[in-house]
PDB file of C-alpha atoms in Angstrom:
ATOM      1  CA  MET A 754      -4.440 -10.567 -41.223  1.00 71.00           C
ATOM      2  CA  GLY A 755      -2.160 -11.053 -38.146  1.00 81.00           C
ATOM      3  CA  ASN A 756      -0.248  -7.525 -37.594  1.00 80.00           C
ATOM      4  CA  ALA A 757      -0.323  -7.492 -33.584  1.00 74.00           C
ATOM      5  CA  GLY A 758       3.253  -6.386 -32.762  1.00 86.00           C
ATOM      6  CA  ILE A 759       5.280  -4.676 -29.664  1.00 89.00           C
ATOM      7  CA  GLN A 760       8.957  -3.722 -29.243  1.00 90.00           C
ATOM      8  CA  ARG A 761       9.693  -3.398 -25.496  1.00 92.00           C
ATOM      9  CA  SER A 762      12.650  -1.416 -23.826  1.00 91.00           C
ATOM     10  CA  ASP A 763      13.770  -4.836 -21.992  1.00 94.00           C
ATOM     11  CA  ALA A 764      13.301  -8.671 -22.038  1.00 96.00           C
ATOM     12  CA  LEU A 765      11.837  -9.181 -18.876  1.00 96.00           C
ATOM     13  CA  THR A 766       8.398  -8.024 -19.166  1.00 95.00           C
ATOM     14  CA  ALA A 767       6.011 -10.598 -18.610  1.00 96.00           C
ATOM     15  CA  GLY A 768       2.376 -10.946 -19.711  1.00 89.00           C
ATOM     16  CA  PRO A 769      -0.497 -11.730 -17.988  1.00 88.00           C
ATOM     17  CA  ASP A 770       0.237 -15.459 -18.398  1.00 91.00           C
ATOM     18  CA  GLY A 771       3.566 -15.277 -17.358  1.00 95.00           C
ATOM     19  CA  PHE A 772       5.489 -15.729 -20.849  1.00 97.00           C
ATOM     20  CA  GLU A 773       7.762 -12.616 -22.523  1.00 97.00           C
ATOM     21  CA  SER A 774       5.381  -9.972 -23.647  1.00 95.00           C
ATOM     22  CA  THR A 775       7.353  -9.430 -26.798  1.00 95.00           C
ATOM     23  CA  PHE A 776       7.173 -13.073 -27.960  1.00 97.00           C
ATOM     24  CA  THR A 777       3.282 -13.249 -26.620  1.00 96.00           C
ATOM     25  CA  VAL A 778       2.197 -10.433 -28.828  1.00 95.00           C
ATOM     26  CA  ASN A 779       4.245 -11.082 -31.860  1.00 96.00           C
ATOM     27  CA  VAL A 780       4.030 -14.992 -32.135  1.00 97.00           C
ATOM     28  CA  LEU A 781       1.709 -16.572 -29.907  1.00 96.00           C
ATOM     29  CA  ALA A 782      -1.092 -14.348 -30.308  1.00 95.00           C
ATOM     30  CA  ASN A 783      -1.135 -14.301 -34.021  1.00 95.00           C
ATOM     31  CA  HIS A 784      -0.660 -18.279 -33.834  1.00 97.00           C
ATOM     32  CA  LEU A 785      -3.878 -18.545 -31.423  1.00 96.00           C
ATOM     33  CA  LEU A 786      -5.718 -16.297 -33.627  1.00 95.00           C
ATOM     34  CA  VAL A 787      -5.014 -18.337 -37.037  1.00 96.00           C
ATOM     35  CA  ARG A 788      -5.412 -21.660 -34.969  1.00 96.00           C
ATOM     36  CA  MET A 789      -9.079 -20.549 -33.474  1.00 94.00           C
ATOM     37  CA  LEU A 790     -10.188 -19.439 -36.904  1.00 94.00           C
ATOM     38  CA  GLU A 791      -8.569 -22.444 -39.089  1.00 92.00           C
ATOM     39  CA  ASP A 792     -11.809 -24.239 -39.516  1.00 91.00           C
ATOM     40  CA  VAL A 793     -13.736 -21.362 -41.048  1.00 93.00           C
ATOM     41  CA  PHE A 794     -11.199 -20.520 -43.828  1.00 94.00           C
ATOM     42  CA  ALA A 795     -12.784 -21.122 -46.977  1.00 92.00           C
ATOM     43  CA  PRO A 796     -10.551 -21.789 -50.441  1.00 90.00           C
ATOM     44  CA  GLN A 797      -9.001 -18.930 -51.782  1.00 91.00           C
ATOM     45  CA  ALA A 798      -8.398 -17.629 -48.309  1.00 95.00           C
ATOM     46  CA  ARG A 799      -5.168 -15.586 -47.568  1.00 96.00           C
ATOM     47  CA  ILE A 800      -3.953 -15.274 -44.514  1.00 97.00           C
ATOM     48  CA  VAL A 801      -1.147 -12.486 -43.981  1.00 97.00           C
ATOM     49  CA  ILE A 802       1.101 -12.249 -40.860  1.00 97.00           C
ATOM     50  CA  THR A 803       3.470  -8.984 -40.753  1.00 96.00           C
ATOM     51  CA  VAL A 804       6.979  -9.714 -40.163  1.00 97.00           C
ATOM     52  CA  SER A 805      10.111  -7.470 -40.523  1.00 96.00           C
ATOM     53  CA  ASP A 806      13.262  -7.381 -42.081  1.00 95.00           C
ATOM     54  CA  THR A 807      15.111  -6.950 -38.746  1.00 95.00           C
ATOM     55  CA  HIS A 808      15.273 -10.396 -38.917  1.00 97.00           C
ATOM     56  CA  PHE A 809      18.300 -10.349 -41.455  1.00 97.00           C
ATOM     57  CA  GLY A 810      20.488  -8.971 -38.703  1.00 95.00           C
ATOM     58  CA  ASP A 811      22.325  -6.641 -41.171  1.00 94.00           C
ATOM     59  CA  PHE A 812      22.811  -2.845 -41.441  1.00 89.00           C
ATOM     60  CA  ARG A 813      20.837  -2.784 -44.811  1.00 85.00           C
ATOM     61  CA  HIS A 814      17.798  -4.197 -43.155  1.00 91.00           C
ATOM     62  CA  ASN A 815      18.027  -2.456 -39.730  1.00 85.00           C
ATOM     63  CA  LEU A 816      20.033   0.840 -40.415  1.00 80.00           C
ATOM     64  CA  GLY A 817      21.688   0.163 -37.199  1.00 85.00           C
ATOM     65  CA  MET A 818      18.738   0.365 -34.808  1.00 84.00           C
ATOM     66  CA  VAL A 819      17.794  -3.143 -34.203  1.00 92.00           C
ATOM     67  CA  PRO A 820      20.331  -5.950 -33.248  1.00 95.00           C
ATOM     68  CA  GLY A 821      19.757  -9.396 -35.330  1.00 96.00           C
ATOM     69  CA  PRO A 822      17.829 -12.324 -33.919  1.00 98.00           C
ATOM     70  CA  ALA A 823      19.513 -14.532 -31.258  1.00 98.00           C
ATOM     71  CA  TRP A 824      17.936 -17.719 -31.720  1.00 98.00           C
ATOM     72  CA  HIS A 825      17.387 -19.682 -28.755  1.00 97.00           C
ATOM     73  CA  HIS A 826      15.027 -22.788 -28.387  1.00 97.00           C
ATOM     74  CA  PRO A 827      11.317 -21.428 -28.226  1.00 98.00           C
ATOM     75  CA  THR A 828      10.697 -22.771 -24.763  1.00 97.00           C
ATOM     76  CA  ASP A 829      13.233 -20.496 -23.624  1.00 98.00           C
ATOM     77  CA  LEU A 830      12.619 -17.425 -25.991  1.00 98.00           C
ATOM     78  CA  ALA A 831       8.681 -17.966 -24.518  1.00 98.00           C
ATOM     79  CA  ARG A 832      10.412 -16.983 -21.065  1.00 97.00           C
ATOM     80  CA  THR A 833      11.483 -13.385 -19.916  1.00 97.00           C
ATOM     81  CA  GLY A 834      15.420 -12.989 -19.675  1.00 96.00           C
ATOM     82  CA  ALA A 835      16.253 -15.100 -22.793  1.00 97.00           C
ATOM     83  CA  PHE A 836      19.142 -12.531 -23.874  1.00 97.00           C
ATOM     84  CA  PRO A 837      21.994 -11.341 -22.352  1.00 96.00           C
ATOM     85  CA  ALA A 838      21.575  -7.962 -20.717  1.00 97.00           C
ATOM     86  CA  ALA A 839      18.118  -8.772 -20.550  1.00 97.00           C
ATOM     87  CA  ASP A 840      17.000  -5.256 -18.524  1.00 96.00           C
ATOM     88  CA  THR A 841      18.350  -3.270 -21.719  1.00 95.00           C
ATOM     89  CA  ALA A 842      16.984  -1.733 -24.518  1.00 92.00           C
ATOM     90  CA  ALA A 843      19.194  -3.846 -26.773  1.00 93.00           C
ATOM     91  CA  ALA A 844      17.886  -6.992 -25.196  1.00 96.00           C
ATOM     92  CA  GLY A 845      14.206  -5.870 -26.022  1.00 95.00           C
ATOM     93  CA  ARG A 846      14.973  -5.014 -29.576  1.00 94.00           C
ATOM     94  CA  THR A 847      16.666  -8.678 -30.118  1.00 97.00           C
ATOM     95  CA  ALA A 848      13.724 -10.051 -28.484  1.00 97.00           C
ATOM     96  CA  TYR A 849      11.811  -8.460 -31.221  1.00 96.00           C
ATOM     97  CA  SER A 850      13.704  -9.216 -33.951  1.00 97.00           C
ATOM     98  CA  THR A 851      13.743 -12.731 -32.750  1.00 98.00           C
ATOM     99  CA  SER A 852       9.922 -12.892 -32.449  1.00 98.00           C
ATOM    100  CA  LYS A 853       9.620 -11.826 -36.090  1.00 97.00           C
ATOM    101  CA  LEU A 854      12.305 -14.535 -37.084  1.00 98.00           C
ATOM    102  CA  ALA A 855      10.045 -17.065 -35.094  1.00 98.00           C
ATOM    103  CA  ALA A 856       6.734 -15.572 -37.025  1.00 98.00           C
ATOM    104  CA  ILE A 857       8.522 -16.342 -40.433  1.00 98.00           C
ATOM    105  CA  TYR A 858       9.126 -19.963 -39.499  1.00 98.00           C
ATOM    106  CA  LEU A 859       5.450 -20.134 -38.241  1.00 98.00           C
ATOM    107  CA  VAL A 860       4.593 -19.252 -41.685  1.00 98.00           C
ATOM    108  CA  HIS A 861       6.585 -21.989 -43.631  1.00 98.00           C
ATOM    109  CA  GLU A 862       5.085 -24.417 -41.181  1.00 98.00           C
ATOM    110  CA  TYR A 863       1.718 -23.046 -41.764  1.00 98.00           C
ATOM    111  CA  ALA A 864       2.175 -23.606 -45.499  1.00 98.00           C
ATOM    112  CA  ARG A 865       2.637 -26.932 -44.986  1.00 97.00           C
ATOM    113  CA  ARG A 866      -0.004 -27.609 -42.884  1.00 96.00           C
ATOM    114  CA  LEU A 867      -3.203 -25.706 -44.023  1.00 96.00           C
ATOM    115  CA  ARG A 868      -5.717 -27.122 -46.341  1.00 94.00           C
ATOM    116  CA  THR A 869      -5.077 -26.759 -50.140  1.00 94.00           C
ATOM    117  CA  GLY A 870      -6.594 -23.349 -51.528  1.00 94.00           C
ATOM    118  CA  ILE A 871      -5.661 -21.706 -48.010  1.00 96.00           C
ATOM    119  CA  ASP A 872      -2.568 -19.424 -48.488  1.00 97.00           C
ATOM    120  CA  ILE A 873      -0.488 -17.630 -45.825  1.00 98.00           C
ATOM    121  CA  VAL A 874       2.293 -15.201 -46.716  1.00 98.00           C
ATOM    122  CA  SER A 875       4.885 -13.087 -44.589  1.00 98.00           C
ATOM    123  CA  TYR A 876       4.598  -9.232 -45.252  1.00 97.00           C
ATOM    124  CA  ASN A 877       7.358  -7.059 -44.452  1.00 96.00           C
ATOM    125  CA  PRO A 878       6.347  -3.216 -44.349  1.00 93.00           C
ATOM    126  CA  GLY A 879      10.001  -2.172 -44.023  1.00 88.00           C
ATOM    127  CA  PHE A 880      10.955   0.882 -41.768  1.00 80.00           C
ATOM    128  CA  VAL A 881       7.623   2.842 -40.859  1.00 80.00           C
ATOM    129  CA  PRO A 882       8.251   5.839 -38.758  1.00 73.00           C
ATOM    130  CA  GLY A 883       5.297   7.071 -36.377  1.00 68.00           C
ATOM    131  CA  THR A 884       3.447   3.589 -36.022  1.00 73.00           C
ATOM    132  CA  ASP A 885       4.269   4.111 -31.858  1.00 63.00           C
ATOM    133  CA  LEU A 886       6.123   0.614 -32.031  1.00 63.00           C
ATOM    134  CA  ALA A 887       8.733   2.334 -29.929  1.00 63.00           C
ATOM    135  CA  ARG A 888       6.339   3.936 -27.440  1.00 63.00           C
ATOM    136  CA  ASP A 889       8.398   2.129 -24.480  1.00 69.00           C
ATOM    137  CA  ALA A 890      11.899   3.369 -25.564  1.00 62.00           C
ATOM    138  CA  ASP A 891      13.431   6.424 -23.785  1.00 63.00           C
ATOM    139  CA  VAL A 892      12.267   9.626 -24.269  1.00 59.00           C
ATOM    140  CA  VAL A 893      15.025  10.715 -26.883  1.00 55.00           C
ATOM    141  CA  SER A 894      14.315   7.836 -29.315  1.00 61.00           C
ATOM    142  CA  ARG A 895      10.452   8.183 -28.913  1.00 60.00           C
ATOM    143  CA  LEU A 896      11.118  12.175 -29.979  1.00 58.00           C
ATOM    144  CA  ALA A 897      13.521  10.973 -32.901  1.00 58.00           C
ATOM    145  CA  VAL A 898      10.872   8.429 -34.083  1.00 63.00           C
ATOM    146  CA  ARG A 899       7.753  10.406 -33.963  1.00 64.00           C
ATOM    147  CA  HIS A 900       9.671  13.745 -35.319  1.00 54.00           C
ATOM    148  CA  VAL A 901      12.894  13.293 -36.809  1.00 55.00           C
ATOM    149  CA  LEU A 902      12.707   9.760 -38.657  1.00 60.00           C
ATOM    150  CA  PRO A 903       9.391  10.347 -40.369  1.00 67.00           C
ATOM    151  CA  ILE A 904      11.678  12.390 -42.988  1.00 68.00           C
ATOM    152  CA  MET A 905      13.273   9.353 -43.921  1.00 64.00           C
ATOM    153  CA  THR A 906       9.839   8.514 -45.950  1.00 71.00           C
ATOM    154  CA  LEU A 907      11.205  10.670 -48.288  1.00 62.00           C
ATOM    155  CA  THR A 908      13.799   8.188 -49.423  1.00 70.00           C
ATOM    156  CA  PRO A 909      13.794   4.588 -50.289  1.00 74.00           C
ATOM    157  CA  LEU A 910      14.874   3.828 -46.564  1.00 72.00           C
ATOM    158  CA  ALA A 911      11.598   4.146 -44.943  1.00 75.00           C
ATOM    159  CA  THR A 912       7.740   3.926 -46.001  1.00 82.00           C
ATOM    160  CA  SER A 913       4.924   5.978 -44.766  1.00 87.00           C
ATOM    161  CA  ARG A 914       2.229   4.677 -42.870  1.00 84.00           C
ATOM    162  CA  LYS A 915      -0.418   5.468 -45.635  1.00 89.00           C
ATOM    163  CA  THR A 916       1.773   3.667 -48.313  1.00 91.00           C
ATOM    164  CA  VAL A 917       2.210   0.984 -46.228  1.00 90.00           C
ATOM    165  CA  GLY A 918      -1.442   0.332 -45.829  1.00 91.00           C
ATOM    166  CA  ARG A 919      -2.059   0.405 -49.681  1.00 94.00           C
ATOM    167  CA  HIS A 920       0.810  -2.122 -50.005  1.00 94.00           C
ATOM    168  CA  LEU A 921      -0.712  -4.649 -47.264  1.00 94.00           C
ATOM    169  CA  ALA A 922      -4.230  -4.245 -48.605  1.00 95.00           C
ATOM    170  CA  ASP A 923      -2.721  -5.405 -52.018  1.00 97.00           C
ATOM    171  CA  VAL A 924      -1.091  -8.604 -50.342  1.00 97.00           C
ATOM    172  CA  VAL A 925      -4.089  -9.254 -48.346  1.00 95.00           C
ATOM    173  CA  LEU A 926      -6.515  -9.019 -51.319  1.00 95.00           C
ATOM    174  CA  GLY A 927      -4.323 -11.050 -53.409  1.00 94.00           C
ATOM    175  CA  THR A 928      -3.545  -8.061 -56.081  1.00 96.00           C
ATOM    176  CA  THR A 929       0.109  -8.652 -54.898  1.00 97.00           C
ATOM    177  CA  ARG A 930       0.592 -12.331 -55.941  1.00 95.00           C
ATOM    178  CA  ALA A 931       2.613 -14.755 -53.798  1.00 97.00           C
ATOM    179  CA  PRO A 932       2.745 -18.198 -53.228  1.00 97.00           C
ATOM    180  CA  THR A 933       1.682 -19.701 -49.869  1.00 98.00           C
ATOM    181  CA  GLY A 934       4.777 -19.545 -47.566  1.00 98.00           C
ATOM    182  CA  ALA A 935       6.316 -16.712 -49.466  1.00 98.00           C
ATOM    183  CA  TYR A 936       8.104 -13.595 -48.072  1.00 98.00           C
ATOM    184  CA  VAL A 937       6.204 -10.387 -49.248  1.00 98.00           C
ATOM    185  CA  ASP A 938       8.926  -7.316 -48.916  1.00 96.00           C
ATOM    186  CA  ARG A 939       6.547  -4.407 -49.411  1.00 94.00           C
ATOM    187  CA  THR A 940       5.345  -4.748 -52.878  1.00 95.00           C
ATOM    188  CA  ILE A 941       7.624  -7.749 -54.034  1.00 97.00           C
ATOM    189  CA  VAL A 942       8.157 -11.539 -53.280  1.00 98.00           C
ATOM    190  CA  ARG A 943      11.900 -12.254 -52.219  1.00 97.00           C
ATOM    191  CA  PRO A 944      13.385 -14.667 -50.161  1.00 98.00           C
ATOM    192  CA  SER A 945      13.852 -13.999 -46.548  1.00 98.00           C
ATOM    193  CA  SER A 946      16.961 -14.534 -44.686  1.00 98.00           C
ATOM    194  CA  ALA A 947      19.391 -17.462 -45.171  1.00 98.00           C
ATOM    195  CA  GLU A 948      18.538 -18.254 -41.436  1.00 98.00           C
ATOM    196  CA  SER A 949      14.721 -18.174 -41.940  1.00 98.00           C
ATOM    197  CA  TYR A 950      14.672 -21.310 -43.892  1.00 98.00           C
ATOM    198  CA  ASP A 951      15.233 -24.454 -41.107  1.00 98.00           C
ATOM    199  CA  PRO A 952      12.589 -27.182 -40.982  1.00 97.00           C
ATOM    200  CA  GLN A 953      13.877 -27.992 -37.471  1.00 98.00           C
ATOM    201  CA  ARG A 954      13.335 -24.779 -36.128  1.00 98.00           C
ATOM    202  CA  GLU A 955      10.059 -24.230 -37.934  1.00 98.00           C
ATOM    203  CA  ALA A 956       8.988 -27.573 -36.258  1.00 98.00           C
ATOM    204  CA  GLU A 957      10.236 -26.703 -32.611  1.00 98.00           C
ATOM    205  CA  ILE A 958       8.307 -23.034 -32.939  1.00 98.00           C
ATOM    206  CA  TRP A 959       4.973 -24.923 -34.082  1.00 98.00           C
ATOM    207  CA  SER A 960       5.260 -27.554 -31.188  1.00 98.00           C
ATOM    208  CA  THR A 961       6.076 -25.188 -28.518  1.00 98.00           C
ATOM    209  CA  ALA A 962       3.758 -22.777 -29.781  1.00 98.00           C
ATOM    210  CA  GLU A 963       0.833 -25.493 -30.008  1.00 97.00           C
ATOM    211  CA  ARG A 964       1.577 -26.684 -26.550  1.00 97.00           C
ATOM    212  CA  ILE A 965       1.331 -22.955 -25.043  1.00 97.00           C
ATOM    213  CA  ILE A 966      -1.886 -22.212 -26.693  1.00 96.00           C
ATOM    214  CA  GLU A 967      -3.410 -25.592 -25.982  1.00 94.00           C
ATOM    215  CA  PRO A 968      -5.262 -24.509 -22.805  1.00 91.00           C
ATOM    216  CA  TYR A 969      -6.720 -21.655 -24.656  1.00 88.00           C
ATOM    217  CA  ILE A 970      -7.962 -23.655 -27.924  1.00 85.00           C
ATOM    218  CA  ASN A 971      -9.712 -25.882 -25.345  1.00 71.00           C
ATOM    219  CA  GLN A 972     -11.780 -23.073 -23.315  1.00 68.00           C
TER     220      GLN A 972
END
């Protein structure tokens, strides 16, 4: 289960190895984990990578809160300052949606590369208030996410943490049936965005991620 995820208030924050932190946690960390465990997965194993419907980039999926992805070559995405006005929250949120698009690309590439019988799927929990994802946001935004937006879980626009946990368990355990490479939107297999199907980008993110994590794989 690859559930690591952060959203920063800028696109300038670097991790300890110098890579942009959103890309590091949302893309590279999950990729490294899967690659290090790949040899121990047995047939009928299922790998689940948590993604986000913000990668669609439209109001229906992001509620106007997160800009859509702005794709660059992964080598650039791994660096700080990849987006305009990189010191702003908008750039940090763009880095987030772009990283989730990158994660879907990797899932598609994994589906082609993993041994037969080992499946991998993307899981979109939807908007889940109260997860502390926006802990680096401004004070007003943090208060809204923690104390106001949870009311939206009473509508189809958001999902509670408890419900999301149940949906995620169903995906991990295979109760929610999904073929390898699929995108599971809460409880239903759906197509991800049109932009998320791009073999060239999938190959680019794979080769870039492989190059970056190579020193850690060989430790």
